[in-house]
Each structure stands twice: as C-alpha cells, then as structure tokens.
Coordinates of C-alpha atoms in Angstrom, one line a residue:
M1 CA 51.4 148.9 151.2
S2 CA 48.1 150.4 152.2
L3 CA 45.4 151.3 149.7
R4 CA 46.3 154.3 147.8
Y5 CA 44.6 157.7 147.8
S6 CA 42.4 158.3 144.8
G7 CA 41.1 161.8 145.5
G8 CA 42.3 164.5 147.7
M9 CA 42.4 167.8 149.5
L10 CA 44.6 169.6 146.9
S11 CA 44.3 173.2 145.9
P12 CA 44.5 173.6 142.1
V13 CA 48.0 175.2 141.9
S14 CA 51.3 174.2 143.4
A15 CA 54.0 176.7 144.2
M16 CA 56.8 174.2 143.9
R17 CA 57.6 172.0 140.8
F18 CA 60.4 169.6 140.1
S19 CA 62.4 169.9 137.0
P20 CA 61.5 167.7 134.0
L21 CA 65.2 166.8 133.7
P22 CA 67.1 167.8 136.8
A23 CA 70.7 168.8 137.0
P24 CA 72.9 166.4 139.0
S25 CA 71.0 165.9 142.3
L26 CA 69.4 163.1 144.3
I27 CA 66.4 161.4 142.8
D28 CA 63.9 159.4 144.8
T29 CA 63.2 156.6 142.3
H30 CA 60.2 155.2 144.2
C31 CA 57.9 157.4 146.3
H32 CA 54.1 157.1 146.7
L33 CA 53.5 160.8 147.1
D34 CA 49.8 160.2 146.4
A35 CA 49.4 157.9 149.5
P36 CA 46.6 158.7 151.9
E37 CA 49.1 159.2 154.6
F38 CA 50.2 162.4 152.8
A39 CA 46.8 163.6 151.7
E40 CA 46.6 166.5 154.2
R41 CA 50.3 167.6 153.9
V42 CA 51.4 166.7 150.4
D43 CA 52.6 170.2 149.6
A44 CA 54.8 170.2 152.7
V45 CA 56.2 166.7 151.9
A46 CA 57.1 167.8 148.3
A47 CA 58.5 171.1 149.5
D48 CA 60.6 169.4 152.1
A49 CA 62.0 167.0 149.5
A50 CA 63.0 169.9 147.2
A51 CA 64.6 171.8 150.2
A52 CA 66.6 168.6 151.0
G53 CA 68.1 168.8 147.6
L54 CA 66.0 166.2 145.6
G55 CA 65.8 167.0 142.0
Q56 CA 63.0 164.6 141.1
L57 CA 60.6 161.9 142.5
L58 CA 59.2 159.0 140.6
V59 CA 55.6 158.3 141.7
P60 CA 54.2 154.8 140.7
S61 CA 50.6 153.9 140.6
V62 CA 49.3 150.7 142.2
S63 CA 45.7 150.2 140.9
R64 CA 43.2 151.6 138.5
D65 CA 41.8 153.8 141.3
S66 CA 45.2 155.4 141.8
F67 CA 45.8 156.3 138.2
A68 CA 44.1 159.7 138.7
S69 CA 46.1 160.5 141.9
T70 CA 49.4 159.6 140.3
L71 CA 48.7 161.8 137.3
A72 CA 47.6 164.6 139.8
M73 CA 51.1 164.4 141.4
R74 CA 52.7 165.1 138.0
E75 CA 50.3 167.9 137.2
R76 CA 50.8 169.5 140.6
F77 CA 54.5 169.0 141.3
G78 CA 56.0 168.0 137.9
C79 CA 56.9 164.5 139.3
W80 CA 58.0 161.7 137.1
I81 CA 55.3 158.9 137.1
A82 CA 54.9 155.2 136.4
L83 CA 51.5 153.6 135.6
G84 CA 50.8 150.0 136.5
L85 CA 48.8 147.5 138.5
H86 CA 50.5 146.3 141.7
P87 CA 50.4 142.6 142.6
I88 CA 49.3 143.2 146.2
Y89 CA 45.9 144.5 144.9
I90 CA 45.4 141.6 142.5
N91 CA 41.9 140.9 143.9
Q92 CA 40.9 144.4 142.8
H93 CA 42.3 144.4 139.3
L94 CA 39.8 143.6 136.5
D95 CA 40.7 142.6 133.0
A96 CA 39.2 145.9 131.9
H97 CA 41.8 147.8 134.0
L98 CA 44.5 146.4 131.7
A99 CA 42.9 148.1 128.7
E100 CA 42.5 151.3 130.7
L101 CA 46.2 151.1 131.6
E102 CA 47.2 150.8 128.0
T103 CA 45.1 153.8 127.0
L104 CA 46.7 155.9 129.7
I105 CA 50.2 154.8 128.8
R106 CA 49.5 155.8 125.2
Q107 CA 47.9 159.1 126.1
E108 CA 50.0 160.2 129.1
T109 CA 53.6 158.9 128.2
P110 CA 54.7 157.9 131.7
Q111 CA 58.4 157.4 132.4
A112 CA 57.8 153.7 133.2
V113 CA 55.2 150.9 133.6
G114 CA 54.9 150.2 137.3
E115 CA 54.6 149.3 140.0
I116 CA 54.2 145.8 138.6
G117 CA 55.6 142.4 139.6
L118 CA 54.9 139.4 141.8
D119 CA 54.3 139.1 145.6
F120 CA 54.5 135.6 147.0
Y121 CA 54.8 136.9 150.6
V122 CA 51.4 138.3 151.3
P123 CA 48.9 135.4 151.9
G124 CA 45.7 135.0 149.9
L125 CA 47.0 136.5 146.6
D126 CA 46.2 134.4 143.5
A127 CA 49.7 133.5 142.2
Q128 CA 48.4 132.4 138.8
R129 CA 46.5 135.6 138.1
Q130 CA 49.5 137.6 139.4
E131 CA 51.7 136.0 136.8
W132 CA 49.2 136.5 134.0
L133 CA 48.8 140.2 134.8
F134 CA 52.6 140.6 135.2
A135 CA 53.2 139.1 131.8
E136 CA 50.5 141.3 130.2
Q137 CA 52.1 144.4 131.7
L138 CA 55.5 143.4 130.5
K139 CA 54.1 143.1 127.0
L140 CA 52.7 146.7 127.4
A141 CA 56.1 147.9 128.4
R142 CA 57.7 146.2 125.4
R143 CA 55.0 147.5 123.1
Y144 CA 55.6 151.1 124.2
D145 CA 59.3 150.7 124.7
L146 CA 59.2 151.7 128.4
P147 CA 61.2 150.5 131.4
V148 CA 59.4 148.9 134.3
I149 CA 59.3 149.4 138.0
L150 CA 59.3 145.9 139.6
H151 CA 57.8 144.8 142.9
V152 CA 59.8 141.7 143.8
R153 CA 58.8 140.0 147.0
R154 CA 59.9 136.4 147.5
S155 CA 59.6 136.1 143.7
Q156 CA 63.0 136.9 142.3
D157 CA 63.5 133.8 140.3
R158 CA 60.0 133.8 138.9
I159 CA 60.2 137.4 137.8
L160 CA 63.6 136.7 136.2
K161 CA 62.0 133.9 134.2
Y162 CA 59.3 136.3 132.8
L163 CA 61.9 139.0 132.1
R164 CA 63.8 136.5 129.9
Q165 CA 60.6 135.4 128.2
I166 CA 59.3 138.9 127.6
P167 CA 62.4 141.2 127.3
V168 CA 61.9 144.9 128.2
R169 CA 64.2 147.9 128.1
G170 CA 65.2 147.4 131.8
G171 CA 64.1 149.5 134.7
I172 CA 64.4 149.2 138.5
A173 CA 64.0 146.2 140.8
H174 CA 62.4 148.1 143.6
A175 CA 63.5 147.4 147.3
F176 CA 65.9 144.8 146.2
N177 CA 66.2 142.0 148.7
G178 CA 67.6 139.1 146.8
S179 CA 70.9 137.3 146.6
R180 CA 74.1 138.4 144.9
Q181 CA 73.5 135.9 142.1
Q182 CA 70.0 137.2 141.6
A183 CA 71.3 140.8 141.6
D184 CA 73.8 139.9 138.9
M185 CA 71.0 138.3 136.8
F186 CA 68.8 141.5 137.1
I187 CA 71.8 143.6 136.1
K188 CA 72.5 141.3 133.1
L189 CA 68.9 142.0 132.0
G190 CA 69.5 145.7 132.1
F191 CA 68.0 146.6 135.5
K192 CA 69.1 148.9 138.3
L193 CA 68.6 147.8 141.9
G194 CA 66.7 150.0 144.3
F195 CA 68.1 150.5 147.9
G196 CA 66.4 152.4 150.6
G197 CA 65.4 152.4 154.3
T198 CA 66.4 148.8 155.0
M199 CA 70.0 149.7 154.2
S200 CA 70.0 152.1 157.2
Y201 CA 69.7 149.3 159.8
S202 CA 73.0 147.9 161.1
G203 CA 71.3 144.5 161.4
S204 CA 70.5 144.4 157.6
R205 CA 73.9 142.9 156.9
R206 CA 73.1 141.2 153.6
I207 CA 71.5 144.3 152.2
R208 CA 74.3 146.5 153.4
E209 CA 76.9 144.1 151.9
L210 CA 75.1 144.2 148.5
A211 CA 74.9 148.0 148.7
A212 CA 78.6 148.1 149.4
T213 CA 79.8 145.7 146.8
L214 CA 77.5 145.6 143.8
P215 CA 78.8 147.6 140.8
I216 CA 77.9 151.2 141.7
Q217 CA 76.6 152.0 138.2
H218 CA 73.7 149.6 138.8
I219 CA 72.4 151.1 142.1
V220 CA 69.6 153.7 142.6
L221 CA 68.1 155.1 145.8
E222 CA 64.5 155.2 146.8
T223 CA 62.4 155.8 149.9
D224 CA 59.1 153.9 149.1
A225 CA 57.6 156.7 151.2
P226 CA 55.4 156.5 153.3
D227 CA 56.6 152.9 153.8
I228 CA 60.0 151.3 154.7
P229 CA 61.0 154.0 157.2
P230 CA 64.7 154.3 158.0
E231 CA 66.3 153.4 161.3
W232 CA 66.1 157.0 162.6
A233 CA 62.4 157.3 161.9
Q234 CA 61.0 153.9 162.6
S235 CA 57.8 155.0 164.2
L236 CA 57.1 157.7 161.5
H237 CA 55.8 157.6 157.9
N238 CA 58.8 157.6 155.6
V239 CA 59.3 160.8 153.5
P240 CA 61.4 161.6 150.4
A241 CA 63.4 164.2 152.5
N242 CA 65.0 161.2 154.2
L243 CA 66.9 160.3 150.9
P244 CA 70.0 162.5 151.6
R245 CA 70.8 160.5 154.8
L246 CA 70.4 157.3 152.8
A247 CA 72.8 158.6 150.2
K248 CA 75.3 159.5 153.0
I249 CA 75.0 155.9 154.3
L250 CA 75.6 154.5 150.9
A251 CA 78.6 156.8 150.4
E252 CA 80.1 155.7 153.7
L253 CA 79.5 152.0 153.0
R254 CA 81.4 152.4 149.7
N255 CA 84.0 154.9 150.9
I256 CA 83.0 157.4 148.2
D257 CA 82.8 161.1 148.4
L258 CA 79.1 162.2 148.8
D259 CA 79.2 164.6 145.9
E260 CA 80.6 161.9 143.6
M261 CA 77.9 159.5 144.9
T262 CA 75.2 162.0 144.2
R263 CA 76.4 162.5 140.6
T264 CA 76.6 158.7 140.1
L265 CA 73.1 158.0 141.5
W266 CA 71.7 160.8 139.3
R267 CA 73.2 159.2 136.2
N268 CA 72.0 155.8 137.2
S269 CA 68.5 157.0 137.8
L270 CA 68.3 158.7 134.4
T271 CA 69.8 155.7 132.7
A272 CA 67.2 153.4 134.4
L273 CA 64.4 155.4 133.0
G274 CA 65.8 155.8 129.5
L275 CA 66.6 159.5 130.0
A276 CA 70.0 160.6 128.6
P277 CA 72.1 162.2 131.4

C-alpha cells in the first residue's frame, strides 16, 4: 500500500456519520479511508458507502504519521478504527512509536490493534525487526484485551507461531490468501478471515473455493480501499461502496440468500471485534 495521508483538506464538520453499533447491515472490515487517494473526495466516498447500505467501516492506521488521520476519520464520520504499525513501513517505525501507540490505545480505545503483521513478499524489509515489532504489538493487544487486524503476506505460518506464543482475543486475518489448513488454524485461534476484491476474479480459484467452503461464521468482507480493486473496477481506486457486489458474489458462491448473508456477515464482523451483536 502507498504511504498514508497524515493531513488533509477536510472541513471541520461532516454531514454523514456511521452508527457506533449498526443494525444488521454490511460492514467494511478493512478500509483506508484516510488514504491520500481519497484526500480530495473523502466526504463523497463515505457518503457513497452509506448510500450503498454499509453500516460501518473499520479504518486501520499504518504508521505513527497516520495515527492522526485515522482518528480524524472517526471524529468526522464515526468510523470504527484500529491503531497499529504496519510491517511494510518497518523502515519508518522507531522504537518510540511503539510507546506512542500504547498511549493512544489507552487514551482513544480503538476497536482493534492494527494493521499489524509480517510481510515477507516486499523486498528490502527487515524480517527480524518486523517480527520483534509484531510481537510487541501482540503484547499490547493482549494487555488492553483488544483484537488485532493482521497483515499476512507470505507469512502465514510465522504469524501463526507468534499467535500461539502470544495469545490475543482474536481479530481478523486481512486479505486472507493462505491454504485451507492455515485457514483452519487461524479459525482455531479465534480469528475471522477477510475476503474482498480478489474473490471477484474468476481466475482466483483457490480464494473462491475457500470463500465457498470455509465455515460461514468465520468469514468477513472487506475492500482494503483504495487497494485490491474488484474485477469490475480494475483500473480504478477501490471504494467501500463496492462491498455490496462482493457480498452478492459471496452469496452466490455459497448459494445463500443475500439478506441472510448480510445478517451473517454483520454478526461475524461484530464478533471479530468483540462487539456483542
């Protein structure tokens, strides 16, 4: 993902706010609404999401510089938030940022710690420091009894190892792309698995098979907007308003009524974040 927006062209008051605890509706469990790609049109992006029937968005931070913009999304739109230090930006994270993160977690009571994890795909990232920072953030999540939003890229088994060593209250394995065996292990540890734009491509056979066959109570939907655009918008920035079409695809893959699917995904999302449905 690109570097995240840390300031912005926002007017002080938003006309549209999401509900703190929405009635049964679709929830985008991973959306970078504070991304620079949205800086000039964030009001429209949020309004389009609400008009499409989304009841909430979860906005995770990625670095110390994005803490303020993540909090601004909650202030402006009433979004759920996660606070964390993303592994892709490991070269930017200082030890002091971990202390700042803990202070904000204590003061701001986010829904989760995230986006955290390990990325062994992008070249040039210090794996040893990634693992240290991931472990320290898992300890924070455990200390404050929060779920975590996991970035898992070519690192499923290593992340599972840390989750066994430092148990947390679960959360979401974002953009899940592992095997069925790995999926079962995340589920056993209390995690939901996030599916999104990749599922919309007919060539993504393994992902579509997982989406179709994993226990439905362990699946949540996400966009990762502005990234991972769906098949019908490949050349565009992804937006949370694409989520209803993803829900329709998932319902068709599983031969489930769309209204029933929406209610199930709503319950799953609340459960993943420790919010009683």
